[in-house]
Structures are given as C-alpha cells and as structure tokens.
mmCIF file of C-alpha atoms in Angstrom:
data_model
loop_
_atom_site.group_PDB
_atom_site.id
_atom_site.type_symbol
_atom_site.label_atom_id
_atom_site.label_comp_id
_atom_site.label_asym_id
_atom_site.label_seq_id
_atom_site.Cartn_x
_atom_site.Cartn_y
_atom_site.Cartn_z
ATOM 1 C CA MET A 13 19.348 -46.659 -97.819
ATOM 2 C CA SER A 14 18.069 -43.785 -99.954
ATOM 3 C CA ASP A 15 16.386 -43.426 -103.313
ATOM 4 C CA LEU A 16 18.725 -43.615 -106.277
ATOM 5 C CA PRO A 17 18.744 -40.339 -108.230
ATOM 6 C CA GLU A 18 18.778 -40.338 -112.003
ATOM 7 C CA ILE A 19 22.271 -40.900 -113.374
ATOM 8 C CA HIS A 20 23.227 -38.486 -116.148
ATOM 9 C CA GLY A 21 26.107 -38.460 -118.604
ATOM 10 C CA VAL A 22 27.864 -41.004 -120.792
ATOM 11 C CA CYS A 23 29.133 -44.488 -120.010
ATOM 12 C CA PRO A 24 29.692 -47.080 -122.770
ATOM 13 C CA PRO A 25 28.517 -50.660 -122.104
ATOM 14 C CA ARG A 26 32.147 -51.732 -121.655
ATOM 15 C CA PHE A 27 32.211 -49.625 -118.481
ATOM 16 C CA ALA A 28 28.840 -50.709 -117.103
ATOM 17 C CA ALA A 29 30.549 -51.786 -113.871
ATOM 18 C CA VAL A 30 31.684 -48.185 -113.348
ATOM 19 C CA LYS A 31 28.121 -46.913 -113.638
ATOM 20 C CA ASP A 32 26.993 -49.625 -111.246
ATOM 21 C CA ALA A 33 29.637 -48.589 -108.717
ATOM 22 C CA PHE A 34 28.702 -44.929 -109.153
ATOM 23 C CA SER A 35 25.046 -45.776 -108.515
ATOM 24 C CA ALA A 36 25.911 -47.916 -105.498
ATOM 25 C CA ASN A 37 27.683 -44.975 -103.864
ATOM 26 C CA PHE A 38 24.312 -43.190 -103.654
ATOM 27 C CA ILE A 39 22.396 -45.979 -101.963
ATOM 28 C CA ASP A 40 24.930 -48.249 -100.266
ATOM 29 C CA ALA A 41 28.246 -46.430 -99.960
ATOM 30 C CA PRO A 42 31.051 -47.732 -97.755
ATOM 31 C CA GLU A 43 30.912 -46.447 -94.174
ATOM 32 C CA GLY A 44 27.440 -45.021 -94.772
ATOM 33 C CA LEU A 45 28.838 -42.192 -96.915
ATOM 34 C CA ASN A 46 25.908 -42.196 -99.324
ATOM 35 C CA GLU A 47 26.372 -39.511 -101.949
ATOM 36 C CA LEU A 48 24.327 -36.322 -102.083
ATOM 37 C CA ALA A 49 25.858 -35.348 -105.426
ATOM 38 C CA ALA A 50 28.895 -36.609 -107.265
ATOM 39 C CA GLY A 51 30.676 -36.682 -110.587
ATOM 40 C CA PHE A 52 33.169 -39.127 -112.066
ATOM 41 C CA SER A 53 34.957 -38.704 -115.366
ATOM 42 C CA VAL A 54 37.559 -40.746 -117.247
ATOM 43 C CA CYS A 55 39.671 -39.844 -120.277
ATOM 44 C CA ILE A 56 41.700 -42.338 -122.300
ATOM 45 C CA GLU A 57 44.265 -40.915 -124.713
ATOM 46 C CA GLY A 58 42.664 -37.516 -124.206
ATOM 47 C CA GLU A 59 39.123 -38.574 -125.108
ATOM 48 C CA THR A 60 36.387 -38.417 -122.493
ATOM 49 C CA ILE A 61 35.052 -41.977 -122.272
ATOM 50 C CA VAL A 62 33.055 -41.904 -119.035
ATOM 51 C CA ASP A 63 31.365 -38.820 -117.615
ATOM 52 C CA LEU A 64 28.762 -39.457 -114.913
ATOM 53 C CA ARG A 65 26.933 -37.154 -112.545
ATOM 54 C CA ALA A 66 23.916 -37.375 -110.264
ATOM 55 C CA GLY A 67 22.288 -35.806 -107.247
ATOM 56 C CA TYR A 68 21.473 -32.318 -106.045
ATOM 57 C CA ALA A 69 23.694 -29.253 -105.820
ATOM 58 C CA ASP A 70 22.162 -28.196 -102.491
ATOM 59 C CA THR A 71 21.479 -30.108 -99.298
ATOM 60 C CA ALA A 72 17.787 -29.160 -99.492
ATOM 61 C CA ARG A 73 17.619 -31.131 -102.784
ATOM 62 C CA THR A 74 16.019 -28.309 -104.760
ATOM 63 C CA ARG A 75 18.791 -27.713 -107.327
ATOM 64 C CA PRO A 76 19.897 -30.526 -109.667
ATOM 65 C CA PHE A 77 23.596 -31.279 -109.987
ATOM 66 C CA GLU A 78 24.090 -30.106 -113.580
ATOM 67 C CA ALA A 79 26.883 -30.600 -116.085
ATOM 68 C CA ASP A 80 28.156 -27.093 -115.265
ATOM 69 C CA THR A 81 27.785 -27.300 -111.481
ATOM 70 C CA LEU A 82 31.117 -26.399 -109.918
ATOM 71 C CA VAL A 83 32.587 -28.243 -106.934
ATOM 72 C CA PRO A 84 35.429 -27.033 -104.695
ATOM 73 C CA VAL A 85 37.966 -29.855 -104.849
ATOM 74 C CA PHE A 86 40.386 -28.420 -102.274
ATOM 75 C CA SER A 87 43.794 -30.156 -102.424
ATOM 76 C CA THR A 88 42.947 -32.114 -105.562
ATOM 77 C CA GLY A 89 43.811 -28.795 -107.198
ATOM 78 C CA LYS A 90 47.446 -29.394 -106.247
ATOM 79 C CA ALA A 91 47.652 -31.739 -109.252
ATOM 80 C CA VAL A 92 46.710 -28.805 -111.501
ATOM 81 C CA MET A 93 49.255 -26.634 -109.683
ATOM 82 C CA ALA A 94 51.929 -29.282 -110.310
ATOM 83 C CA ALA A 95 51.078 -29.340 -114.030
ATOM 84 C CA LEU A 96 51.475 -25.562 -114.246
ATOM 85 C CA ILE A 97 54.902 -25.729 -112.588
ATOM 86 C CA ALA A 98 55.838 -28.507 -115.038
ATOM 87 C CA LEU A 99 54.820 -26.187 -117.873
ATOM 88 C CA CYS A 100 57.438 -23.697 -116.637
ATOM 89 C CA VAL A 101 60.028 -26.500 -116.592
ATOM 90 C CA GLU A 102 59.059 -27.457 -120.145
ATOM 91 C CA ARG A 103 59.630 -23.871 -121.303
ATOM 92 C CA GLY A 104 62.978 -23.524 -119.561
ATOM 93 C CA LEU A 105 61.673 -21.009 -117.037
ATOM 94 C CA LEU A 106 62.281 -23.368 -114.111
ATOM 95 C CA ASP A 107 64.549 -26.320 -113.389
ATOM 96 C CA TYR A 108 63.501 -28.831 -110.743
ATOM 97 C CA GLU A 109 67.139 -29.265 -109.676
ATOM 98 C CA ARG A 110 67.925 -25.564 -109.202
ATOM 99 C CA PRO A 111 67.449 -23.728 -105.894
ATOM 100 C CA VAL A 112 64.215 -21.782 -105.509
ATOM 101 C CA ALA A 113 66.317 -18.858 -104.271
ATOM 102 C CA GLY A 114 67.923 -18.600 -107.710
ATOM 103 C CA TYR A 115 64.567 -17.396 -109.009
ATOM 104 C CA TRP A 116 63.320 -15.824 -105.775
ATOM 105 C CA PRO A 117 66.213 -14.556 -103.621
ATOM 106 C CA ALA A 118 64.057 -13.656 -100.609
ATOM 107 C CA PHE A 119 63.021 -17.292 -100.244
ATOM 108 C CA GLY A 120 66.593 -18.299 -99.431
ATOM 109 C CA ALA A 121 66.632 -16.626 -95.991
ATOM 110 C CA ALA A 122 66.798 -18.525 -92.688
ATOM 111 C CA GLY A 123 68.530 -21.646 -93.989
ATOM 112 C CA LYS A 124 66.501 -22.187 -97.169
ATOM 113 C CA ALA A 125 69.081 -21.185 -99.802
ATOM 114 C CA ALA A 126 69.714 -24.737 -101.032
ATOM 115 C CA ILE A 127 66.080 -25.918 -101.303
ATOM 116 C CA THR A 128 65.444 -26.885 -104.914
ATOM 117 C CA VAL A 129 62.266 -26.463 -106.914
ATOM 118 C CA GLY A 130 61.814 -30.241 -106.847
ATOM 119 C CA GLN A 131 62.192 -30.346 -103.072
ATOM 120 C CA LEU A 132 59.700 -27.518 -102.623
ATOM 121 C CA MET A 133 57.141 -29.253 -104.838
ATOM 122 C CA SER A 134 57.619 -32.573 -103.001
ATOM 123 C CA HIS A 135 56.893 -31.031 -99.598
ATOM 124 C CA GLN A 136 60.465 -31.203 -98.288
ATOM 125 C CA ALA A 137 60.973 -27.495 -97.531
ATOM 126 C CA GLY A 138 59.838 -27.649 -93.889
ATOM 127 C CA LEU A 139 57.207 -24.917 -94.242
ATOM 128 C CA PRO A 140 53.881 -26.735 -93.727
ATOM 129 C CA GLY A 141 52.493 -23.852 -91.683
ATOM 130 C CA PHE A 142 53.515 -20.865 -89.583
ATOM 131 C CA ASP A 143 55.842 -21.338 -86.627
ATOM 132 C CA GLU A 144 53.989 -18.613 -84.717
ATOM 133 C CA ALA A 145 50.275 -18.159 -84.169
ATOM 134 C CA VAL A 146 48.565 -15.991 -86.781
ATOM 135 C CA ASP A 147 45.051 -14.757 -87.344
ATOM 136 C CA PRO A 148 43.246 -16.837 -90.011
ATOM 137 C CA SER A 149 42.509 -13.648 -91.942
ATOM 138 C CA LEU A 150 46.233 -13.313 -92.711
ATOM 139 C CA TRP A 151 45.801 -15.745 -95.607
ATOM 140 C CA PHE A 152 43.789 -13.093 -97.461
ATOM 141 C CA ASP A 153 46.958 -10.955 -97.584
ATOM 142 C CA PRO A 154 49.298 -12.983 -99.835
ATOM 143 C CA VAL A 155 52.163 -10.496 -99.551
ATOM 144 C CA SER A 156 52.220 -10.876 -95.774
ATOM 145 C CA VAL A 157 51.946 -14.668 -96.039
ATOM 146 C CA LEU A 158 54.956 -14.805 -98.369
ATOM 147 C CA GLU A 159 56.991 -12.409 -96.240
ATOM 148 C CA ARG A 160 56.443 -14.611 -93.190
ATOM 149 C CA LEU A 161 57.285 -17.828 -95.017
ATOM 150 C CA CYS A 162 60.440 -16.336 -96.547
ATOM 151 C CA ALA A 163 61.641 -15.202 -93.121
ATOM 152 C CA GLN A 164 60.786 -18.486 -91.436
ATOM 153 C CA ALA A 165 63.316 -21.261 -90.805
ATOM 154 C CA PRO A 166 62.377 -24.804 -91.887
ATOM 155 C CA MET A 167 60.714 -26.992 -89.241
ATOM 156 C CA TRP A 168 63.052 -29.871 -90.166
ATOM 157 C CA GLU A 169 66.177 -30.194 -92.253
ATOM 158 C CA PRO A 170 65.088 -29.716 -95.876
ATOM 159 C CA GLY A 171 65.601 -32.756 -98.042
ATOM 160 C CA THR A 172 65.527 -35.266 -95.169
ATOM 161 C CA ALA A 173 61.760 -35.894 -95.062
ATOM 162 C CA SER A 174 58.485 -34.837 -96.594
ATOM 163 C CA GLY A 175 55.865 -33.046 -94.570
ATOM 164 C CA TYR A 176 52.696 -32.243 -96.431
ATOM 165 C CA HIS A 177 52.151 -28.488 -96.875
ATOM 166 C CA PRO A 178 48.308 -28.205 -96.966
ATOM 167 C CA ILE A 179 47.976 -24.489 -97.768
ATOM 168 C CA THR A 180 51.443 -22.910 -97.839
ATOM 169 C CA ILE A 181 52.597 -24.808 -100.927
ATOM 170 C CA GLY A 182 49.995 -22.964 -103.006
ATOM 171 C CA TYR A 183 51.308 -19.556 -101.993
ATOM 172 C CA LEU A 184 54.929 -20.629 -102.498
ATOM 173 C CA ALA A 185 54.455 -22.396 -105.836
ATOM 174 C CA GLY A 186 52.083 -19.681 -107.008
ATOM 175 C CA GLU A 187 54.630 -16.942 -106.318
ATOM 176 C CA LEU A 188 57.448 -18.923 -107.932
ATOM 177 C CA PHE A 189 55.259 -19.369 -111.015
ATOM 178 C CA ARG A 190 54.404 -15.655 -111.099
ATOM 179 C CA LEU A 191 58.036 -14.605 -110.836
ATOM 180 C CA VAL A 192 59.184 -16.680 -113.810
ATOM 181 C CA ASP A 193 56.037 -16.620 -115.972
ATOM 182 C CA GLY A 194 54.634 -13.192 -115.217
ATOM 183 C CA ARG A 195 51.065 -14.399 -114.718
ATOM 184 C CA SER A 196 49.165 -15.738 -111.750
ATOM 185 C CA MET A 197 48.354 -19.442 -111.853
ATOM 186 C CA GLY A 198 44.656 -18.655 -112.156
ATOM 187 C CA THR A 199 45.222 -16.500 -115.230
ATOM 188 C CA ALA A 200 47.616 -19.013 -116.791
ATOM 189 C CA LEU A 201 45.143 -21.874 -116.252
ATOM 190 C CA ARG A 202 42.470 -20.025 -118.224
ATOM 191 C CA GLU A 203 44.838 -18.906 -120.983
ATOM 192 C CA GLU A 204 46.803 -22.131 -121.460
ATOM 193 C CA PHE A 205 43.785 -24.448 -121.351
ATOM 194 C CA PRO A 206 40.890 -22.481 -122.853
ATOM 195 C CA GLY A 207 37.519 -24.120 -122.664
ATOM 196 C CA LEU A 208 38.111 -25.852 -119.341
ATOM 197 C CA ASP A 209 35.652 -24.927 -116.614
ATOM 198 C CA LEU A 210 38.383 -24.833 -113.956
ATOM 199 C CA TRP A 211 39.027 -21.871 -111.714
ATOM 200 C CA ILE A 212 41.837 -20.958 -109.315
ATOM 201 C CA GLY A 213 40.085 -17.906 -107.944
ATOM 202 C CA LEU A 214 36.385 -17.968 -108.858
ATOM 203 C CA PRO A 215 34.774 -14.683 -109.984
ATOM 204 C CA GLN A 216 31.746 -13.768 -107.923
ATOM 205 C CA ALA A 217 29.568 -13.912 -111.044
ATOM 206 C CA GLU A 218 30.159 -17.705 -111.111
ATOM 207 C CA HIS A 219 29.409 -18.401 -107.458
ATOM 208 C CA HIS A 220 25.777 -19.320 -108.145
ATOM 209 C CA ARG A 221 27.025 -22.461 -109.912
ATOM 210 C CA VAL A 222 28.874 -23.828 -106.869
ATOM 211 C CA ALA A 223 27.490 -26.903 -105.140
ATOM 212 C CA GLN A 224 26.819 -26.821 -101.413
ATOM 213 C CA MET A 225 29.177 -29.029 -99.430
ATOM 214 C CA ARG A 226 28.353 -31.112 -96.354
ATOM 215 C CA LYS A 227 31.364 -31.199 -94.065
ATOM 216 C CA PRO A 228 32.712 -34.431 -92.549
ATOM 217 C CA THR A 229 31.147 -35.608 -89.320
ATOM 218 C CA ALA A 230 34.565 -36.539 -87.892
ATOM 219 C CA ALA A 231 38.061 -35.075 -88.022
ATOM 220 C CA PRO A 232 40.731 -36.828 -90.078
ATOM 221 C CA ASP A 233 43.195 -39.106 -88.322
ATOM 222 C CA LEU A 234 46.579 -37.353 -88.266
ATOM 223 C CA GLY A 235 48.314 -39.903 -86.049
ATOM 224 C CA THR A 236 50.470 -38.700 -83.172
ATOM 225 C CA ILE A 237 50.189 -34.926 -82.916
ATOM 226 C CA ASP A 238 53.335 -32.800 -82.700
ATOM 227 C CA ALA A 239 54.298 -29.176 -83.401
ATOM 228 C CA VAL A 240 54.665 -29.781 -87.150
ATOM 229 C CA LYS A 241 51.161 -31.267 -87.495
ATOM 230 C CA ARG A 242 49.679 -28.542 -85.320
ATOM 231 C CA ALA A 243 51.217 -25.863 -87.542
ATOM 232 C CA ALA A 244 49.970 -27.598 -90.692
ATOM 233 C CA PHE A 245 46.424 -28.448 -89.652
ATOM 234 C CA LEU A 246 45.400 -27.656 -86.103
ATOM 235 C CA GLU A 247 46.447 -24.131 -85.124
ATOM 236 C CA LYS A 248 43.706 -21.513 -85.368
ATOM 237 C CA GLY A 249 45.594 -19.767 -88.160
ATOM 238 C CA SER A 250 46.535 -22.908 -90.106
ATOM 239 C CA ALA A 251 43.887 -22.222 -92.772
ATOM 240 C CA PRO A 252 42.089 -19.163 -94.173
ATOM 241 C CA GLY A 253 39.163 -17.933 -92.118
ATOM 242 C CA GLY A 254 37.170 -15.001 -90.876
ATOM 243 C CA ARG A 255 36.164 -13.550 -94.243
ATOM 244 C CA GLY A 256 33.366 -15.829 -95.465
ATOM 245 C CA SER A 257 33.084 -18.201 -98.411
ATOM 246 C CA THR A 258 32.596 -15.478 -101.047
ATOM 247 C CA GLU A 259 35.982 -13.920 -100.438
ATOM 248 C CA TRP A 260 37.643 -17.340 -100.059
ATOM 249 C CA ARG A 261 36.342 -18.478 -103.442
ATOM 250 C CA MET A 262 37.614 -15.314 -105.128
ATOM 251 C CA MET A 263 41.153 -15.680 -103.739
ATOM 252 C CA GLU A 264 43.755 -17.484 -105.846
ATOM 253 C CA ILE A 265 44.970 -20.291 -103.581
ATOM 254 C CA PRO A 266 46.300 -22.979 -105.974
ATOM 255 C CA SER A 267 46.714 -25.493 -103.149
ATOM 256 C CA ALA A 268 43.215 -25.260 -101.759
ATOM 257 C CA ASN A 269 40.411 -23.618 -103.720
ATOM 258 C CA LEU A 270 40.260 -24.969 -107.262
ATOM 259 C CA HIS A 271 36.627 -25.071 -108.410
ATOM 260 C CA GLY A 272 35.601 -27.194 -111.357
ATOM 261 C CA THR A 273 33.853 -30.238 -112.757
ATOM 262 C CA ALA A 274 35.038 -33.842 -112.746
ATOM 263 C CA ARG A 275 34.974 -33.753 -116.547
ATOM 264 C CA ASP A 276 37.411 -30.875 -116.849
ATOM 265 C CA VAL A 277 39.718 -31.933 -114.014
ATOM 266 C CA ALA A 278 40.087 -35.268 -115.829
ATOM 267 C CA ARG A 279 40.691 -33.453 -119.132
ATOM 268 C CA LEU A 280 43.431 -31.328 -117.573
ATOM 269 C CA MET A 281 45.048 -34.462 -116.134
ATOM 270 C CA THR A 282 45.459 -35.884 -119.643
ATOM 271 C CA VAL A 283 48.466 -33.543 -119.797
ATOM 272 C CA VAL A 284 50.078 -35.531 -116.969
ATOM 273 C CA ALA A 285 49.048 -38.882 -118.464
ATOM 274 C CA THR A 286 50.058 -38.230 -122.074
ATOM 275 C CA GLY A 287 51.807 -34.869 -122.311
ATOM 276 C CA GLU A 288 49.093 -33.637 -124.674
ATOM 277 C CA PHE A 289 45.965 -31.533 -124.422
ATOM 278 C CA GLU A 290 43.424 -31.769 -127.230
ATOM 279 C CA GLY A 291 46.091 -32.906 -129.692
ATOM 280 C CA ARG A 292 48.586 -30.223 -128.672
ATOM 281 C CA MET A 293 51.887 -31.262 -127.074
ATOM 282 C CA VAL A 294 52.216 -29.497 -123.732
ATOM 283 C CA LEU A 295 54.810 -31.504 -121.778
ATOM 284 C CA SER A 296 57.614 -33.522 -123.360
ATOM 285 C CA ALA A 297 58.501 -37.032 -122.248
ATOM 286 C CA ASN A 298 61.559 -35.630 -120.488
ATOM 287 C CA THR A 299 59.563 -33.099 -118.482
ATOM 288 C CA LEU A 300 56.941 -35.700 -117.600
ATOM 289 C CA ALA A 301 59.643 -38.082 -116.387
ATOM 290 C CA GLN A 302 61.082 -35.345 -114.171
ATOM 291 C CA MET A 303 57.663 -34.397 -112.838
ATOM 292 C CA ARG A 304 56.510 -37.949 -112.069
ATOM 293 C CA ARG A 305 59.700 -39.494 -110.661
ATOM 294 C CA GLU A 306 60.098 -40.197 -106.960
ATOM 295 C CA ARG A 307 61.782 -37.352 -105.101
ATOM 296 C CA ILE A 308 61.378 -38.606 -101.543
ATOM 297 C CA ALA A 309 59.711 -41.580 -99.887
ATOM 298 C CA GLY A 310 58.876 -42.580 -96.342
ATOM 299 C CA VAL A 311 56.455 -41.754 -93.550
ATOM 300 C CA ASP A 312 55.320 -38.167 -94.014
ATOM 301 C CA ARG A 313 55.833 -35.670 -91.174
ATOM 302 C CA VAL A 314 52.276 -34.289 -91.485
ATOM 303 C CA VAL A 315 49.919 -36.896 -92.938
ATOM 304 C CA PRO A 316 50.129 -40.403 -91.415
ATOM 305 C CA PHE A 317 51.023 -42.265 -94.595
ATOM 306 C CA ASP A 318 54.059 -43.937 -96.101
ATOM 307 C CA MET A 319 54.343 -41.638 -99.095
ATOM 308 C CA SER A 320 56.239 -41.470 -102.366
ATOM 309 C CA TRP A 321 56.218 -37.864 -103.539
ATOM 310 C CA ALA A 322 56.871 -36.651 -107.062
ATOM 311 C CA ALA A 323 57.046 -32.954 -107.996
ATOM 312 C CA GLY A 324 53.692 -31.803 -106.666
ATOM 313 C CA VAL A 325 51.772 -35.061 -106.996
ATOM 314 C CA MET A 326 51.480 -38.254 -104.969
ATOM 315 C CA ARG A 327 52.965 -41.346 -106.547
ATOM 316 C CA ASN A 328 50.759 -44.415 -106.365
ATOM 317 C CA GLU A 329 53.610 -46.783 -105.523
ATOM 318 C CA ARG A 330 53.040 -46.840 -101.749
ATOM 319 C CA LEU A 331 49.397 -45.787 -101.638
ATOM 320 C CA GLY A 332 47.599 -47.993 -104.154
ATOM 321 C CA VAL A 333 44.618 -45.636 -104.407
ATOM 322 C CA PHE A 334 45.052 -44.615 -108.060
ATOM 323 C CA GLY A 335 44.687 -48.025 -109.674
ATOM 324 C CA PRO A 336 47.112 -50.952 -110.007
ATOM 325 C CA ASN A 337 49.964 -49.047 -111.682
ATOM 326 C CA PRO A 338 52.610 -47.903 -109.164
ATOM 327 C CA GLU A 339 53.744 -45.249 -111.660
ATOM 328 C CA ALA A 340 50.362 -43.491 -111.641
ATOM 329 C CA VAL A 341 50.330 -40.081 -109.965
ATOM 330 C CA GLY A 342 47.558 -37.960 -108.558
ATOM 331 C CA HIS A 343 46.242 -36.009 -105.612
ATOM 332 C CA SER A 344 43.420 -36.195 -103.098
ATOM 333 C CA GLY A 345 41.399 -33.329 -101.653
ATOM 334 C CA TRP A 346 39.737 -32.605 -98.333
ATOM 335 C CA GLY A 347 36.583 -34.665 -98.014
ATOM 336 C CA GLY A 348 37.253 -37.258 -100.691
ATOM 337 C CA SER A 349 37.766 -35.749 -104.145
ATOM 338 C CA CYS A 350 40.710 -36.983 -106.204
ATOM 339 C CA ALA A 351 42.318 -36.947 -109.639
ATOM 340 C CA TRP A 352 44.988 -39.125 -111.176
ATOM 341 C CA ALA A 353 46.957 -39.867 -114.316
ATOM 342 C CA ASP A 354 48.110 -43.328 -115.374
ATOM 343 C CA PRO A 355 50.772 -43.117 -118.104
ATOM 344 C CA ASP A 356 50.771 -46.883 -118.808
ATOM 345 C CA VAL A 357 47.222 -46.849 -120.186
ATOM 346 C CA LYS A 358 47.168 -43.109 -121.046
ATOM 347 C CA LEU A 359 44.262 -42.647 -118.642
ATOM 348 C CA SER A 360 43.210 -39.745 -116.476
ATOM 349 C CA ALA A 361 40.268 -39.608 -114.091
ATOM 350 C CA ALA A 362 38.637 -37.341 -111.545
ATOM 351 C CA TYR A 363 36.053 -37.818 -108.803
ATOM 352 C CA VAL A 364 34.179 -34.970 -107.121
ATOM 353 C CA MET A 365 31.446 -35.090 -104.498
ATOM 354 C CA THR A 366 29.555 -32.851 -102.084
ATOM 355 C CA ARG A 367 29.315 -35.136 -99.031
ATOM 356 C CA GLN A 368 32.736 -35.001 -97.439
ATOM 357 C CA SER A 369 34.379 -37.827 -95.506
ATOM 358 C CA PRO A 370 37.211 -37.799 -92.950
ATOM 359 C CA HIS A 371 39.553 -39.671 -95.321
ATOM 360 C CA LEU A 372 42.679 -37.684 -96.224
ATOM 361 C CA ILE A 373 43.619 -40.121 -99.013
ATOM 362 C CA GLY A 374 41.752 -43.051 -100.534
ATOM 363 C CA ASP A 375 38.113 -42.222 -99.900
ATOM 364 C CA PRO A 376 36.330 -45.601 -100.185
ATOM 365 C CA ARG A 377 33.799 -44.236 -102.687
ATOM 366 C CA ALA A 378 36.586 -43.179 -105.043
ATOM 367 C CA VAL A 379 38.414 -46.477 -104.525
ATOM 368 C CA ARG A 380 35.239 -48.383 -105.457
ATOM 369 C CA LEU A 381 35.033 -46.405 -108.715
ATOM 370 C CA GLN A 382 38.732 -46.908 -109.432
ATOM 371 C CA GLN A 383 38.478 -50.661 -108.939
ATOM 372 C CA ALA A 384 35.461 -50.920 -111.244
ATOM 373 C CA LEU A 385 37.233 -48.811 -113.860
ATOM 374 C CA TYR A 386 40.398 -50.906 -114.026
ATOM 375 C CA ALA A 387 38.410 -54.132 -114.011
ATOM 376 C CA SER A 388 36.698 -52.850 -117.165
ATOM 377 C CA LEU A 389 39.870 -52.010 -119.099
#
C-alpha cells in the first residue's frame, strides 16, 4: 500500500466509479503495479468529459505530474499514425486496396510488389524487423533503414498472416505518408490538429516536460520464440539504441515515440470515433469504415494473441480490452498505455502512466478503468 496522491482534473458525479478506479490504481493496483503517475481522459462526441491525473513526474517524487507533463506512449502512437494514413485516404492520396509500390516503387523489390496499403497497415507485409543483424544506431539513419527494408524479402508470404511490426511500421508508413503528402507525420500532426500537445519527434526545448518512466521488472511474454519474433523484439538491433534518450525523443518514429498527454491523445482519437475534430469533419463515414474493418484475423506471428487487425489499429473483437463493443478499435503501448475509439457510443479514451508493466496488451490498470467507464455510461 502507498499514500494516495491528490487527484486532479475533472470527473462528473456520473463517472464517480472511474475516479474511484483511478484512485485504486495508486494504492491497490492489480499485480502490485501501483501507479507513480498516471492520466486518464475520456471524450464523448468530441467533448472531454473525464480528465484525471495524479502523481509525480519523477521517481524521486519532487516534480508534480502536471496537466502539461508529457508521457512517451510508445506504440499507442500507432493509433495516431493510422489516423494520419486515413487522412491521406480521405483526400484521395492513398487507397487501402492499391499496392504500396504504386506510390513507392522501391518498396516493391524482393517479392513485395503486390502488398497493398491495407496489408502494410495491418502488419501483413512480413517486415517486422531486419533479417540480418544491425547496430541499434542504424535506426537514427532513416534513409538506411528504408533502403534495407525495401531490399528485404518478406519473412512470410504477405497477406497470409499478421506479424506485429513494432518499429518498422513507423518508418514504412511514415515514408509512404511523406511521399504522397509531402510532409513528415510529425509536421502534419501539428498542422492538421493545432492545439494538441502531441509530438512525433519532440523538440529538445520541450524535453523538460517529459515524465520519468520506470521500466518493467519483467520481460513481456512472447510465447514460443522463433526467427520472426527475434527479428521483431529480441535481436540487439531490433530497436533504436546507442544514442541516448535526447536524440531518441527528437527523432520522428511514428510507431514508437509519440509524446503527449492522455487528454490530447483522447481528443485526437475522437477523429476515429466520430470522424470529426472540434466540429470539423476530418474522415468521412466511408473512410472510417475502410480504416476500422477487419483486414486479417488469427494468431499473430509476433505477439502471442488471437488478433483482428484493421488498418493500423487493433480491433476489439478478439481482445476485449477496449470495452464491450467488438467494433471498437485502438492500440496499446509498451508498458501499459493505450487509446481507443468506440464508434457505437462516439467515445474515445486514453490512459498514460509512468510505471510500466510487462503486459503487451490489456494492462490490468487500464482494464479496470475501462470497466468502470462503461459501467457508468
């Protein structure tokens, strides 16, 4: 047990159970994962209804977790990446059913000519990592990363299975976006959604606002290890390294280093829940249907889950971690963060925290909040 910190933010009486669950995660969390700092935010029809935060931004407990404290949400940022790709589809710059090589000829080498945009975004391309050992510093050279991935043959027949691409999908989707839109994803995020405190590539001048993370005490369970899982997660060069956190934060890696607040991740996800952002139509019903529909289902080649993948987001149908609606979509991030959109009730939500757990999907603290939320609706 630990002392309960002061809970800040807004939570109407109707959602008192959510605040209770949020508080309980600090003093009696499942599996002993008591929070150090956390935020949870919920939007309904684009309006922020619940926005809670508590704790300290550093492990020494000297810096309060403020409304503008930024948290690295790791793969939860893939939901934002998926929304940006959907924006290109909405504008006719991309088509989920067309081959990636039609927009990016170099990608089509080594047996990848027929891989569609939808297959790439649903982790079917067979490029979850490098098929040869690389130095972790390679990731700080995006041109070299893309050259290697374009030259590389798929690790399984594209279209036959999903295999989660932890880092590579950000480089691939980011380059595809740049080729058709002309901007980087980080630039487009700031320009398309002004006022959101979300960053793909965080300027050094903002680094003082970033919360200190406590890494998990155990490794995630990946199931039976094979060459595909080693390439994705376990090889020395499977993730960026060797340059320090300052340079990592400044890089634009849409799959891995989004920094933001729960409030603004939830606000961005209203686009996926409703198609609108602050009263402005961003994605039509047709584009949303294409983005959210199932593109492949089954046991994933990389993460040990029976998955239903949409175009860049996890469908809730087989996971049940984003509420009771199987049509909800979202994404989880390393250590426990998550964000989701539920079109049935026009709801979006995001959970961020600084104490990381080994759970790849469905952190029990987030599930507790989700259950309290839906019980209050």
